[in-house]
Coordinates of C-alpha atoms in Angstrom, one line a residue:
X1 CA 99.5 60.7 126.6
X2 CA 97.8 64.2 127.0
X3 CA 96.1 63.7 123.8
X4 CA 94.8 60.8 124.0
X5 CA 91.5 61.9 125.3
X6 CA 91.6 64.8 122.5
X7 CA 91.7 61.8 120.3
X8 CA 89.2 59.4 121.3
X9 CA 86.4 62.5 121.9
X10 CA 87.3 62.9 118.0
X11 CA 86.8 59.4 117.3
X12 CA 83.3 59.8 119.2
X13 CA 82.0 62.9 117.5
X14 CA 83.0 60.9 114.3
X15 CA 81.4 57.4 114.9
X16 CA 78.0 60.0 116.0
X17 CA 78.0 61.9 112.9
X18 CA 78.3 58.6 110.7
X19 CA 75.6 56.5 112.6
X20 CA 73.3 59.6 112.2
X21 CA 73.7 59.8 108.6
X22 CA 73.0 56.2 108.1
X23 CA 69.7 56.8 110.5
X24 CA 68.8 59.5 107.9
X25 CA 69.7 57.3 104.6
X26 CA 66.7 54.4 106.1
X27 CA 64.3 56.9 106.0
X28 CA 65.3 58.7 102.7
X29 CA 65.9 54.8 101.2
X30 CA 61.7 54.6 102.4
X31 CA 60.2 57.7 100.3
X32 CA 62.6 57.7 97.1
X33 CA 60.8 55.2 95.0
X34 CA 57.9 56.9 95.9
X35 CA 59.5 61.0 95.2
X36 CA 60.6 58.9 92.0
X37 CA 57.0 58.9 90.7
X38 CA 56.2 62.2 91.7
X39 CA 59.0 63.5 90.0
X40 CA 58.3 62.9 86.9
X41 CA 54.8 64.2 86.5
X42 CA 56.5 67.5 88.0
X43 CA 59.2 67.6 85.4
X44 CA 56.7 68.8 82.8
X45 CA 55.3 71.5 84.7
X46 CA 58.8 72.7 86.5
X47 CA 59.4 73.2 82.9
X48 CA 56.9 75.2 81.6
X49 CA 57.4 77.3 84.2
X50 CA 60.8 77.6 84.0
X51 CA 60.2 79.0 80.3
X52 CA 57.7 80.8 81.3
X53 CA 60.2 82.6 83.8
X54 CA 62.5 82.9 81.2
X55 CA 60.2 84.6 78.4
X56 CA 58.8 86.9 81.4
X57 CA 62.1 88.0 82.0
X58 CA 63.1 89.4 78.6
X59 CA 59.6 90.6 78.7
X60 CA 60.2 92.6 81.8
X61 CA 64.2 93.7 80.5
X62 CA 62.8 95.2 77.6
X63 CA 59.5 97.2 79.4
X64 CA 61.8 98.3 81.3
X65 CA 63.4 100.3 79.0
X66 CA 60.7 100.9 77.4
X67 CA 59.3 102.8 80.3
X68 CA 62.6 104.9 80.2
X69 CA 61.8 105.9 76.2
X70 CA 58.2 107.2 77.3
X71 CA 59.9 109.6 79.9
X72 CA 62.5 110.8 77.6
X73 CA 60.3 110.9 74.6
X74 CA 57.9 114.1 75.2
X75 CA 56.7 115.6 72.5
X76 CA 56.8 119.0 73.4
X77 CA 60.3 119.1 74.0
X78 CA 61.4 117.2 70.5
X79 CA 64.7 120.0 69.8
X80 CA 66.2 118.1 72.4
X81 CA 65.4 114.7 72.7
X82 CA 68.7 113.1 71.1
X83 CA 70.9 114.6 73.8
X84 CA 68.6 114.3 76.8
X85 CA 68.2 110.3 75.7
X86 CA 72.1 109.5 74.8
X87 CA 72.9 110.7 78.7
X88 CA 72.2 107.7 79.6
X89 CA 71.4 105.3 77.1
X90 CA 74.2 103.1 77.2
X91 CA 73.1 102.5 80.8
X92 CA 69.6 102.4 80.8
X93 CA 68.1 101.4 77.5
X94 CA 71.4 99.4 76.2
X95 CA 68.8 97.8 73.2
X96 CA 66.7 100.6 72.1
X97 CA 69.1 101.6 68.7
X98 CA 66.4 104.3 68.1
X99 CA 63.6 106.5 68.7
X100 CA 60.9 108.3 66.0
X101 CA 58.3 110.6 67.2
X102 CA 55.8 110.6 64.7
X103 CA 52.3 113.1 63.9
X104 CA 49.0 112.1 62.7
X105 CA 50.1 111.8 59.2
X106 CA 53.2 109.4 60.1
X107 CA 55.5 112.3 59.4
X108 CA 58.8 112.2 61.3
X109 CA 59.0 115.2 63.2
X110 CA 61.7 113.4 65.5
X111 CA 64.6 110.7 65.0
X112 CA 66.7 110.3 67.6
X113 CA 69.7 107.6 66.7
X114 CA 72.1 105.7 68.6
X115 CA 74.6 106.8 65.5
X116 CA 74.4 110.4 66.0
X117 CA 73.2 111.1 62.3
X118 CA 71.0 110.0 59.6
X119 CA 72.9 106.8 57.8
X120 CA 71.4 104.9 55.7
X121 CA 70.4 102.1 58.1
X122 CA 68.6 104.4 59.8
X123 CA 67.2 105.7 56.6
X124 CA 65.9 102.5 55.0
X125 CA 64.0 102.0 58.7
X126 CA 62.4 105.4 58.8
X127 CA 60.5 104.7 55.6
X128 CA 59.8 101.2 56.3
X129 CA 58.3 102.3 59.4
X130 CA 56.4 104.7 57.3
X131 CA 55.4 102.1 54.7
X132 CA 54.6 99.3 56.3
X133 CA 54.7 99.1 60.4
X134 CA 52.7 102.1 61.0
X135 CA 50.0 99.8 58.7
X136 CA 50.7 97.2 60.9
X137 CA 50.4 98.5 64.2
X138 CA 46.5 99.2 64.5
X139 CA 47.1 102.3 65.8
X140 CA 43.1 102.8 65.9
X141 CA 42.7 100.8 68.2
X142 CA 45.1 101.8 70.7
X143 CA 44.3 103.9 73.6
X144 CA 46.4 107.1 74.5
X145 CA 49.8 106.0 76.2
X146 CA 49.1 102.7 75.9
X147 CA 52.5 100.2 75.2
X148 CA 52.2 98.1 73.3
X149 CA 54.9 95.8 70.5
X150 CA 55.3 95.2 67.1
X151 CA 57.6 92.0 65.8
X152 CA 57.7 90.9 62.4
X153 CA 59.7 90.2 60.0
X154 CA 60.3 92.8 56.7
X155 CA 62.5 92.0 53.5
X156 CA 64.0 88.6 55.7
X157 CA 64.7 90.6 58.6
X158 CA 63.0 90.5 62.2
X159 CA 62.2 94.0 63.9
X160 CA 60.8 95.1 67.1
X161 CA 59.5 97.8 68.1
X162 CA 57.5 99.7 70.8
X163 CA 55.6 101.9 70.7
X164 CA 52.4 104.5 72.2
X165 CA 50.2 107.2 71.1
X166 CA 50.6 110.7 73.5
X167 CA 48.5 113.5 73.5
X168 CA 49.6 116.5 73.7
X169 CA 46.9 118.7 76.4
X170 CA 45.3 121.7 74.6
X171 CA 46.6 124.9 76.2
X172 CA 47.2 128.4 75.1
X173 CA 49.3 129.6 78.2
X174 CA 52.1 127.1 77.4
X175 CA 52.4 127.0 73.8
X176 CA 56.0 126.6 72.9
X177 CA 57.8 130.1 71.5
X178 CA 58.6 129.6 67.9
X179 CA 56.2 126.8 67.3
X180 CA 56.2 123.3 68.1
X181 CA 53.6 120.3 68.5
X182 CA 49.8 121.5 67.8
X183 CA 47.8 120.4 71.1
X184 CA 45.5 118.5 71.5
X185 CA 46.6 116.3 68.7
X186 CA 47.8 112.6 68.4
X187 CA 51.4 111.4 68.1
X188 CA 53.4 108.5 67.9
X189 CA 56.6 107.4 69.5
X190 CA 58.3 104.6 68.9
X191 CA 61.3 103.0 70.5
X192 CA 63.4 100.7 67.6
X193 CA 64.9 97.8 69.3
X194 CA 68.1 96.7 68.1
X195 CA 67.8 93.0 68.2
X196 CA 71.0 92.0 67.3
X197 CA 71.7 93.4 70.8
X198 CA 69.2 91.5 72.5
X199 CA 70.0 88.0 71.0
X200 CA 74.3 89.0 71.6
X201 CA 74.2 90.7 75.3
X202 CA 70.4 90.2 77.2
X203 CA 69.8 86.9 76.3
X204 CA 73.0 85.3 77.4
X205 CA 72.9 87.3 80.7
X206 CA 69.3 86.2 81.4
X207 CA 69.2 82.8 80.2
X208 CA 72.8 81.7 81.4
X209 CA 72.4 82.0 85.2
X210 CA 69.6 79.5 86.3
X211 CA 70.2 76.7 83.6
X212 CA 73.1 75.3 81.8
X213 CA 73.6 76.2 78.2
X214 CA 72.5 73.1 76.8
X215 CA 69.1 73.3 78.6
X216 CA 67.8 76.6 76.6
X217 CA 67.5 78.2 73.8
X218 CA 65.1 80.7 70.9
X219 CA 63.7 79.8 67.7
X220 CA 61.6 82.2 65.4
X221 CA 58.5 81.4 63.5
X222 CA 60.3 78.9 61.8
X223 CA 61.7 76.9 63.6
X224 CA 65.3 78.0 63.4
X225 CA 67.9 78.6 66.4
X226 CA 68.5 82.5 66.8
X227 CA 70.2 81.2 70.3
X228 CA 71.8 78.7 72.4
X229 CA 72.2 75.1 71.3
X230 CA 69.9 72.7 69.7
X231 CA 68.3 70.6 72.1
X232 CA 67.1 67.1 71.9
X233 CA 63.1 66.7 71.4
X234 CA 62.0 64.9 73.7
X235 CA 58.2 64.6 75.4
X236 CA 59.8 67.1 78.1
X237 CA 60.8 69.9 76.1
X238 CA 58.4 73.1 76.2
X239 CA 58.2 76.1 73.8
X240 CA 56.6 79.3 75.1
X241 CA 56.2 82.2 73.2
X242 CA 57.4 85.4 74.5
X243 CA 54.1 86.8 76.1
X244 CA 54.2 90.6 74.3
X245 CA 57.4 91.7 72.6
X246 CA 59.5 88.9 70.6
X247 CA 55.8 87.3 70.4
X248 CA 56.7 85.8 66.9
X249 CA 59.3 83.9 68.7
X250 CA 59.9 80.7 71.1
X251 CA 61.5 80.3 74.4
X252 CA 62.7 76.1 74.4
X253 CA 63.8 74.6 77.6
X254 CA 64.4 71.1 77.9
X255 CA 65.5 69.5 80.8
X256 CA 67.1 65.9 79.7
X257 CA 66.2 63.4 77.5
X258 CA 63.6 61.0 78.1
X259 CA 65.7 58.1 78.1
X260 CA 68.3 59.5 80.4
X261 CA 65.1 60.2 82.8
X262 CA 63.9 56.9 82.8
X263 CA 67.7 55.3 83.3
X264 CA 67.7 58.1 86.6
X265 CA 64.5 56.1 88.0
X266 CA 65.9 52.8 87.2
X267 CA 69.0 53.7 89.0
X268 CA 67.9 55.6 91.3
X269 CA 68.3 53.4 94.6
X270 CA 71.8 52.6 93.5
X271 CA 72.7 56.6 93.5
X272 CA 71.3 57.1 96.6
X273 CA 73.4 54.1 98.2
X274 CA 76.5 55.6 97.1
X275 CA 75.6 59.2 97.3
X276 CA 75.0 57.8 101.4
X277 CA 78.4 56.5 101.0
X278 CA 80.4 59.1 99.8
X279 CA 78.5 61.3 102.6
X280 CA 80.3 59.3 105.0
X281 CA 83.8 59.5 103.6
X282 CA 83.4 63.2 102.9
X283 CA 82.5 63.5 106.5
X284 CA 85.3 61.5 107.5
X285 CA 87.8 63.3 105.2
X286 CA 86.3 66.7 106.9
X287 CA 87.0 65.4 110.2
X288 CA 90.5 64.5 109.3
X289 CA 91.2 67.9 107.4
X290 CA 89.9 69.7 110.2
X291 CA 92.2 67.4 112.8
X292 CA 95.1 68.2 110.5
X293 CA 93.9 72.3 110.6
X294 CA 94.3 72.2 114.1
X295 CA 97.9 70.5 114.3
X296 CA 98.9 72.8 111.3
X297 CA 97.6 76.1 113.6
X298 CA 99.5 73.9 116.8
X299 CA 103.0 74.1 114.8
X300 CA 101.9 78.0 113.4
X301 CA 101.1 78.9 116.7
X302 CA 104.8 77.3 117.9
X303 CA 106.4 79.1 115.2
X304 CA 104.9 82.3 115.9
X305 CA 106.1 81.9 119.6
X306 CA 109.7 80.9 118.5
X307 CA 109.4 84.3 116.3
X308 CA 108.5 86.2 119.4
X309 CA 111.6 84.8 121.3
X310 CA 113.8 85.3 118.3
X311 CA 112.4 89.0 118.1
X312 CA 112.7 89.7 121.8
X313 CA 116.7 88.7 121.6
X314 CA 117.3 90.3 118.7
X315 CA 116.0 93.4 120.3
X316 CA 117.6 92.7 123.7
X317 CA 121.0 92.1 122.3
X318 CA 121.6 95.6 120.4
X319 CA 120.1 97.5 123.2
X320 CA 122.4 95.9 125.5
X321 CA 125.5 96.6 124.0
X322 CA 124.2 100.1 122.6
X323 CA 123.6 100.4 126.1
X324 CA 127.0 99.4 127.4
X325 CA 129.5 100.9 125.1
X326 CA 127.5 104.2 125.4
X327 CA 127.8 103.9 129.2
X328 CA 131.5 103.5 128.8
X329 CA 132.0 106.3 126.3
X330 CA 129.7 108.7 129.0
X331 CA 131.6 107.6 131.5
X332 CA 135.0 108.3 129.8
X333 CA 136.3 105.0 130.5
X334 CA 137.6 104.8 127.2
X335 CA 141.7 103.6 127.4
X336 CA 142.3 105.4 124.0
X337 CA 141.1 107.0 120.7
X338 CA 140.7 103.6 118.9
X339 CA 138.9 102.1 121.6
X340 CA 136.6 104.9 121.4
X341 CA 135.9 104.3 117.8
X342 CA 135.9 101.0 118.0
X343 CA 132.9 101.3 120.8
X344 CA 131.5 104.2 117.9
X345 CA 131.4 101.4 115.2
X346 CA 129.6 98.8 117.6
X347 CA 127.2 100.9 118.5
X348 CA 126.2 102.5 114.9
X349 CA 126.5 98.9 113.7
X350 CA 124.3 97.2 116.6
X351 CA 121.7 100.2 115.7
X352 CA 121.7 99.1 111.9
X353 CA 120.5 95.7 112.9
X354 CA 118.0 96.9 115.5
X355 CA 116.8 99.5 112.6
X356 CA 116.6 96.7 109.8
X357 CA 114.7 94.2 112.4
X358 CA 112.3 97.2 113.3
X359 CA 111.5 97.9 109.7
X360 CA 111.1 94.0 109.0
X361 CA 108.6 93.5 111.6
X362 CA 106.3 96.6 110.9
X363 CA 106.0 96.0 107.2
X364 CA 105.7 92.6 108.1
X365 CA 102.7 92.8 110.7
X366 CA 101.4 94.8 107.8
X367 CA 101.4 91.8 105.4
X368 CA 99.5 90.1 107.9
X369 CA 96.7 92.6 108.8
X370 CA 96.6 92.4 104.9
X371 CA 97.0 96.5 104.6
X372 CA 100.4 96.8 103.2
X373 CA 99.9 99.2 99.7
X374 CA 103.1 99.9 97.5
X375 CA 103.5 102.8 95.4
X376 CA 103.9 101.5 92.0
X377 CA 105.5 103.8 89.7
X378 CA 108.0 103.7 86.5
X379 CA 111.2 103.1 88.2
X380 CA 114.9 102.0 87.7
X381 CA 115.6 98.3 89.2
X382 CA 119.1 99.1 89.0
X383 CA 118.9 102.5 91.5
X384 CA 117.0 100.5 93.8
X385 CA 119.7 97.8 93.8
X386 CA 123.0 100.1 94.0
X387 CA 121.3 101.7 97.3
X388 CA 120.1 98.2 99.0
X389 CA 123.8 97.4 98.3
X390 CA 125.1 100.7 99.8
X391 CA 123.5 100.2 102.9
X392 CA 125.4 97.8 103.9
X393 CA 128.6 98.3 102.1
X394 CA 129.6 99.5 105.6
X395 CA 129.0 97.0 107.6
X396 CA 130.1 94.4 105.0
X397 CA 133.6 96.2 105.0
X398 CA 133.8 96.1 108.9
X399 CA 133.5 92.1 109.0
X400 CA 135.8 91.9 106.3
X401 CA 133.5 90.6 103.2
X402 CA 133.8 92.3 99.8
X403 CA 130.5 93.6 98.9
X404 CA 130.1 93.5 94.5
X405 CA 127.9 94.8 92.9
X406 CA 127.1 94.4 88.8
X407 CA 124.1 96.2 87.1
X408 CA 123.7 95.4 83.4
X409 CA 123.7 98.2 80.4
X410 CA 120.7 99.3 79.6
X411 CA 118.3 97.8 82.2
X412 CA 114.8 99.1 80.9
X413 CA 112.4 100.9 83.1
X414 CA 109.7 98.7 85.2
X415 CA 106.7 99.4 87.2
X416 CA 108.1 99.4 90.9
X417 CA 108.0 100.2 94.2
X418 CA 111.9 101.6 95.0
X419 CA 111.1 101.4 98.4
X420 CA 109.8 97.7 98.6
X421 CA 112.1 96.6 96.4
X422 CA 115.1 98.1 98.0
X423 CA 113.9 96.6 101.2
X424 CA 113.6 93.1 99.7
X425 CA 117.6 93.5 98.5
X426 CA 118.8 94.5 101.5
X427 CA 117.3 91.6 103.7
X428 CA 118.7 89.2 100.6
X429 CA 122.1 90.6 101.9
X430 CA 121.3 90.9 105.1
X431 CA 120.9 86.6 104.8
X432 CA 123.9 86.2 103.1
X433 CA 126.2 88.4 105.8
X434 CA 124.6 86.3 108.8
X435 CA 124.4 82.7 107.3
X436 CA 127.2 82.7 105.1
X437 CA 130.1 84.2 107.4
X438 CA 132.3 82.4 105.7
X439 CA 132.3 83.9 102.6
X440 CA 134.6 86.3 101.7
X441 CA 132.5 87.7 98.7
X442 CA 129.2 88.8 98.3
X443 CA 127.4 89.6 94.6
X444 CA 125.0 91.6 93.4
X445 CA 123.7 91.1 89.9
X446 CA 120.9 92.8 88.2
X447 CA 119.9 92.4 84.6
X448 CA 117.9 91.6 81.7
X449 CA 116.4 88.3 81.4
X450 CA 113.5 86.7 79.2
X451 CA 111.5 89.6 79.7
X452 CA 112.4 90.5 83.3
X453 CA 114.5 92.1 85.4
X454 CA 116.8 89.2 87.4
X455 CA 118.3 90.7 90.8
X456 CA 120.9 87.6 92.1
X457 CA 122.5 88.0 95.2
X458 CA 125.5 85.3 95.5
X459 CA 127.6 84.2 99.1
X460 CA 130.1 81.8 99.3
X461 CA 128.6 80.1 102.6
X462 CA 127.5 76.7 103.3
X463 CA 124.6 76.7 100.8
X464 CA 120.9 75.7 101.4
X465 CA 120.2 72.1 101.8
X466 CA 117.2 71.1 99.2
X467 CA 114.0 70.4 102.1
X468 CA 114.8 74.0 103.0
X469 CA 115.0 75.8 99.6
X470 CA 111.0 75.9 99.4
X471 CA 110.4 76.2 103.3
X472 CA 113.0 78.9 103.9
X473 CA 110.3 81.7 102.1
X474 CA 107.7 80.7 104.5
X475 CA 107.2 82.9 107.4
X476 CA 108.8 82.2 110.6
X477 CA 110.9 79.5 109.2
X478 CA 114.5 79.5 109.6
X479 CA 116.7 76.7 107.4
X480 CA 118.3 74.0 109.3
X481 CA 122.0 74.9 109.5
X482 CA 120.6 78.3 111.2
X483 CA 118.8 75.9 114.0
X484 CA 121.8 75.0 116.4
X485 CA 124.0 78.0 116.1
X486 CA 124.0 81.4 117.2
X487 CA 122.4 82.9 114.1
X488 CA 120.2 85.9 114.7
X489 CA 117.1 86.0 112.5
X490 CA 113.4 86.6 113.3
X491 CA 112.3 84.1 110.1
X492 CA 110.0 86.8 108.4
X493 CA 113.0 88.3 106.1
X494 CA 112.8 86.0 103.4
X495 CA 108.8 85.7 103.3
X496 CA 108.9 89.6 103.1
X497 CA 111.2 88.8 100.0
X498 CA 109.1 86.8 98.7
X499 CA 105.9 89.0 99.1
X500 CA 107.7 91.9 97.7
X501 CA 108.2 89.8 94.5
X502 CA 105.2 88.6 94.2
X503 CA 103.3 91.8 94.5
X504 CA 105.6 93.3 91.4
X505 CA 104.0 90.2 89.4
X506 CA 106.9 88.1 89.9
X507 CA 108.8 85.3 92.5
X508 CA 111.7 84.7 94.6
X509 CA 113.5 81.7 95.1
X510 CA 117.4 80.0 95.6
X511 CA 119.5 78.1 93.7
X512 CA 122.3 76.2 95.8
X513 CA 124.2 73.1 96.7
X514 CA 125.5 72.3 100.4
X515 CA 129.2 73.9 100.7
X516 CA 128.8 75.7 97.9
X517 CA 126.9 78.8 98.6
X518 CA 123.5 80.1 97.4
X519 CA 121.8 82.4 95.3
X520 CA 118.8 83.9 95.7
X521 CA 117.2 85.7 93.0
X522 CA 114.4 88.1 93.0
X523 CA 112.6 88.3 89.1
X524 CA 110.8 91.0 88.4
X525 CA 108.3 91.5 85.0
X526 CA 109.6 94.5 82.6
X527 CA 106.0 95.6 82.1
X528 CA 105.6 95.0 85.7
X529 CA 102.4 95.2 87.6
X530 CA 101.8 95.1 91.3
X531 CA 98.5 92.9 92.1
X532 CA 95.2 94.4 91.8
X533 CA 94.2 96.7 94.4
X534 CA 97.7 97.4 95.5
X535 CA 99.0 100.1 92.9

């Protein structure tokens, strides 16, 4: 009954949001046939700007780097213009596969190559340059430092290049020792664009991120895709050239076919009825998912104040009788030597558990906060298991259980965190000592196992009942046959298992039938990797 008004404010807030999306649907119902005609007169032009964009931006890309080749490529400092440019090429002019500086006579006085050396690529375009761009480049025309492009296809192949006259100032005060370029004369410097590059890395970054791949693509003079698919034609498709540097090809964008345009206006009213409708159920269904958030947090938040009880016993209980039996040894009230080590033992064991439930909880709140980092490092699975196990050979020899342990021949090496993974053993037999009490045995397996490392830690108790096998790993969950008894537990061991596992790249789960004991089992990957930003 306290809920009930809870409930029916929900079912208000609800009923409001759904009448005022249906107010909103009468008035959108009223303009859409008349959007519908505007729409497609703007289709054309959002088009041809949209290639427009498009062109511009390779435009802009490869000025850019352009702009980088001028500053680099000085003339009066041509000795060492190969290493000053491949500093940082890679990062700044990714496409340029080359730059010439040239005199008056088209003599390469410079050749700076992304391939370190003269090949005979680079070869065969030196003396086409030479032979037949420098011809086509109108260089007379040009003023001083002016950029301009040359595209064209020579012997089948398309080239681009930029390129700019410099002049170098007449002076006699700075004349470069052991010669160098003549001031006051005229040279040329040109940046060879490698655009196999540019169709294979820049136009699939620029053209992929605003529009789908079936929407764009560029065809040369003629006519044939150099990328991206082929698109319908269609009254709506636009071709713009590229304004200055691949000039002698075409940017294509094409929205849709016509026919699918005119089946969108046709059923256009319909869409918006249903697009209304599933509105309203997605508002519904957020509603509900956020109802259903906040009972989820209601049973988290009861959990987490169950764990807090459970922690604040388990802490109270070992103090208390570390408390009392050392009272009773200080005060010598001790009736003879094996009461005395009996109260020795109680003590030392009652500060193992308050030790283990301390370390639990700390590297647990720092799974939480999200901040716990493990030291991977190439390890041995089975060191890490024979000292989980010695831990607590102790204590498992005091109440009586034999503690085995079996690590296979051979167990490669695997990327690891000791610690962690110690930790996660020990808690495994930590479970198996409190809910299996029963059992007179204990196991510890590790070995080899399609491609992993397979840790197995066995009891004899009264197994895991099937709805708790998956739950049992969550945190602050305890199984059912620990709810009812006198079972100590905080319900974060297991998820620390778990999380430990995980973090190596692998998992954690049990294997058991009721009366029969359990196993858990902790794989872990030979090659082994924690998870990214954790090693």
């Amino acid at each position: 009954m306290p809920r009930r008004p809870e409930r029916l404010a929900s079912f208000v807030l609800l009923t409001a949001v759904v009448v005022s999306v249906g107010v909103l649907a009468y008035f959108t119902f009223r303009t859409t046939l008349q959007v519908e005609r505007l729409r497609q007169q703007s289709v054309l032009e959002a088009t041809l700007g949209l290639a427009s964009e498009k062109a511009d931006r390779l435009d802009k890309r490869i000025i850019e780097q352009d702009s980088v080749v001028f500053a680099v490529a000085d003339p009066q400092r041509l000795s060492d213009l190969t290493p000053r440019w491949l500093q940082t090429a890679q990062r700044e002019t990714p496409t340029v596969r080359g730059i010439l500086v040239l005199d008056e006579a088209h003599t390469v006085l410079a050749f700076a190559s992304r391939a370190g050396g003269v090949f005979a690529e680079e070869e065969a375009f030196r003396r086409l340059l030479i032979e037949h761009m420098c011809g086509d480049m109108e260089l007379s025309k040009q003023a001083p430092d002016e950029l301009r492009h040359l595209h064209h296809a020579y012997r089948g192949q398309s080239y681009l290049v930029s390129y700019w006259q410099r002049i170098v100032p007449p002076s006699s005060d700075d004349a470069p020792p052991g010669g160098g370029p003549a001031r006051g004369r005229r040279y040329l410097v040109v940046a060879w664009h490698d655009i196999g590059r540019i169709v294979k890395d820049t136009m699939p970054a620029l053209f992929s991120e605003a529009a789908t791949p079936s929407r764009v693509n560029v065809v040369d003079e003629d006519g044939r895709i150099i990328f991206g698919p082929t698109l319908r034609s269609s009254e709506f498709t636009v071709a713009v050239r590229f304004p200055t540097t691949l000039y002698g090809w075409r940017v294509q964008v094409s929205p849709s076919a016509s026919d699918e345009l005119i089946a969108r206006v046709q059923n256009r009213a319909m869409l918006e009825h249903v697009m209304v409708g599933l509105s309203c159920v997605v508002i519904v269904l957020g509603v509900a998912t956020i109802l259903l958030a906040a009972e989820r947090e209601r049973r988290m938040s009861a959990l987490k104040s169950d764990f807090v009880a459970n922690v604040s016993h388990e802490l109270k209980t070992p103090l208390a009788l570390v408390r009392m039996f050392g009272e009773m040894l200080q005060s010598g009230r001790v009736a003879s030597e094996e009461k005395r080590q009996q109260y020795l033992d109680i003590i030392v064991g009652e500060s193992e558990r308050l030790s283990a439930l301390i370390e639990n909880v700390l590297d647990f709140a720092r799974v939480e906060r999200g901040r716990e980092a493990y030291d991977f490092a190439e390890g041995d699975v089975g060191d890490a298991v024979t000292k989980a196990v010695n831990v607590y050979r102790y204590r498992a020899e005091r109440e009586g259980v034999e503690l085995s342990i079996d690590v296979g021949d051979g167990l490669p090496k695997a990327r690891i965190d000791a610690r962690a993974l110690e930790l996660a053993v020990i808690n495994l037999i930590d479970n198996a000592l409190k809910y299996a009490p029963g059992s007179k045995v204990v196991a510890v397996r590790a070995e080899r196992e399609n491609g992993a490392i397979v840790v197995r830690v066995t009891d004899r108790g009264p197994g895991v009942p099937p709805e708790d096998q998956a739950r049992i790993f969550e945190r602050f969950v305890r199984g059912s046959t620990a709810r009812g008894r006198p079972i100590r537990g905080s319900g974060i061991g297991l998820s620390l298992v778990k999380h430990i596992a995980e973090s190596h790249g692998g998992r954690a789960w049990v294997t058991s039938q009721v009366g029969q004991g359990a196993t858990f089992v902790v794989s872990i990957p030979i090659g082994g990797a924690g998870r990214a930003g954790e090693s």
